[in-house]
Short mmCIF file of C-alpha atoms in Angstrom, two decimals:
data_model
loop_
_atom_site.label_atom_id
_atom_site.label_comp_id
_atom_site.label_asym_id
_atom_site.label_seq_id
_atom_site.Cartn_x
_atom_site.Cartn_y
_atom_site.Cartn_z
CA UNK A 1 -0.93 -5.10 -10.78
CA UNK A 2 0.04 -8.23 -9.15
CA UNK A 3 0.49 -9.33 -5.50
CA UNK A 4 3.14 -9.65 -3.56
CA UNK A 5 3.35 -12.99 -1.80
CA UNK A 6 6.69 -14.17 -0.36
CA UNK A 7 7.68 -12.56 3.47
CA UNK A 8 11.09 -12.40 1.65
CA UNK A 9 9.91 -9.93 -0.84
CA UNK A 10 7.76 -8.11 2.24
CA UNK A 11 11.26 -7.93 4.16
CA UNK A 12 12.97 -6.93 1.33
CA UNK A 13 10.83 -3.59 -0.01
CA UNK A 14 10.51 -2.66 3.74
CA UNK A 15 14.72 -2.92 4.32
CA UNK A 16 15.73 -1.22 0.96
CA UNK A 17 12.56 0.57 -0.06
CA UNK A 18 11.64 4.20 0.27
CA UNK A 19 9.44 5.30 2.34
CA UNK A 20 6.31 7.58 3.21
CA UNK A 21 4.35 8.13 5.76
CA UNK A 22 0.63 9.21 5.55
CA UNK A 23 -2.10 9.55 7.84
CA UNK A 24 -3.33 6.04 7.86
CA UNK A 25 -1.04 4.24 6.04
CA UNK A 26 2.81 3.90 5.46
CA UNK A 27 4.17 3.30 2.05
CA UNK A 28 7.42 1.41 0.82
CA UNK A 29 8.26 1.08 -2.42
CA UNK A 30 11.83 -0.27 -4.20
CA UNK A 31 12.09 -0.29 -8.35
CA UNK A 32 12.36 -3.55 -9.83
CA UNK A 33 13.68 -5.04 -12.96
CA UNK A 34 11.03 -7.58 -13.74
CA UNK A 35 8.86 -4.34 -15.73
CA UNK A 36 5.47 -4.85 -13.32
CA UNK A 37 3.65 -3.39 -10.42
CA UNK A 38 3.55 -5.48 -7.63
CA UNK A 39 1.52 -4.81 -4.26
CA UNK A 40 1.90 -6.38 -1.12
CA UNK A 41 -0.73 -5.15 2.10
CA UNK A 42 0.32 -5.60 5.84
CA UNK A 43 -2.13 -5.12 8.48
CA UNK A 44 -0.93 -5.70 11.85
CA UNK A 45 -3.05 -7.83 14.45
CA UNK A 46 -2.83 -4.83 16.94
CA UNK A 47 -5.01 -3.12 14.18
CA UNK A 48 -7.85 -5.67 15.95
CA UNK A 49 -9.45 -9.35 14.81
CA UNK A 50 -9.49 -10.77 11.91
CA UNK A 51 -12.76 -9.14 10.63
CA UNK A 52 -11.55 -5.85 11.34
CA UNK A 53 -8.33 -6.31 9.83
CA UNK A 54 -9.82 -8.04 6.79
CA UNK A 55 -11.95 -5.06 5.82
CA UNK A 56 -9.39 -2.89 6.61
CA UNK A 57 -7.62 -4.81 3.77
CA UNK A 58 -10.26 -4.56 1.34
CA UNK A 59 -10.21 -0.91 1.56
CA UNK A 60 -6.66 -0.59 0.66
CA UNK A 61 -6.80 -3.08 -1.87
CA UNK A 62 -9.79 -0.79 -3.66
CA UNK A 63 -8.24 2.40 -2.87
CA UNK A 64 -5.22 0.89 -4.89
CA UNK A 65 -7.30 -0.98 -7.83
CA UNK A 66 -9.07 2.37 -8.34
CA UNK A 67 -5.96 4.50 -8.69
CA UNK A 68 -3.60 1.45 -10.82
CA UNK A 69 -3.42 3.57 -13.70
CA UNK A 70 -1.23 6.46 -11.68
CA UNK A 71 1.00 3.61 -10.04
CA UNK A 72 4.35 3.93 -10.83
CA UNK A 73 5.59 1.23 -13.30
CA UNK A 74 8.02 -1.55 -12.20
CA UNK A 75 8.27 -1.19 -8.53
CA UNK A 76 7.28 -3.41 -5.20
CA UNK A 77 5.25 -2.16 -3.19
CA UNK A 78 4.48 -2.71 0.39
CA UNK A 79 1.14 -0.38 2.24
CA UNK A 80 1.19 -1.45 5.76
CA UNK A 81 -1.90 0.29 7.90
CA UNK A 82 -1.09 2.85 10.65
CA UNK A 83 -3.41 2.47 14.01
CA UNK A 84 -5.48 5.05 12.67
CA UNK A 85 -6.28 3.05 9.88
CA UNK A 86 -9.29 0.97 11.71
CA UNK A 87 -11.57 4.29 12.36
CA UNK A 88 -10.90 5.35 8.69
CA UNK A 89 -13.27 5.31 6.01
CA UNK A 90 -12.46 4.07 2.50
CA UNK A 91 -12.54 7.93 1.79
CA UNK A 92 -9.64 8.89 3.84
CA UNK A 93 -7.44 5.38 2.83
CA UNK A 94 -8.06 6.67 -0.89
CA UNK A 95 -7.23 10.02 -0.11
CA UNK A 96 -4.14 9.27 1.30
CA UNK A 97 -2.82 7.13 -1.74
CA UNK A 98 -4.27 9.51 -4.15
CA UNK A 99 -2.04 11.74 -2.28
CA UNK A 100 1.03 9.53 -2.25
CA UNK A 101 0.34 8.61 -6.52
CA UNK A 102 0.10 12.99 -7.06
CA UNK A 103 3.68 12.86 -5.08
CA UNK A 104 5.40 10.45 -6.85
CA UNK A 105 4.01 11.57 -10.71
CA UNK A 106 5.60 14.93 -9.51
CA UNK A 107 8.93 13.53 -8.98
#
């Protein structure tokens, strides 16, 4: 799993990508050719200061680490938090992309 880094490639999976919506965070993702995962996390500064936003990160970035191996192969990736997203525990931002992984192996 590798990051994504350019705004270009932000811009691009959240134009032409598919997405889903889940209780604290929104998912886009667009196949790619290259034959890897990569992930790119938004967190908007509404979501509060840098700290807050930060850890909010974190937990994401875990949640997704800890669930790699049921990521779907060569796509981008984009998990942008929802507002809810800064009174969530790690439990609830893990449960929510567990529940995005089950819907996509289902597919």
């Amino acid at each position: 799993m590798e990051s994504l880094r350019k705004s270009r490639d932000f811009r691009k999976v959240i134009e032409s990508g598919d997405r889903t919506v889940l209780e604290t965070i929104t998912i886009f993702i667009l196949p790619n050719q290259e034959g890897r995962t990569r992930v790119g996390i938004s967190v908007s500064r509404k979501s509060g200061g840098s700290v807050k936003r930060n850890k909010i990160k974190r937990r994401i970035r875990e949640a997704t680490r800890r669930n790699a191996e049921r990521m779907p192969r060569s796509a981008d990736m984009v998990i942008m938090a929802r507002r809810g997203a800064s009174e969530a525990t790690y439990e609830d931002i893990e449960k929510d992309i567990r529940k995005y992984f089950d819907h996509v192996e289902r597919r």
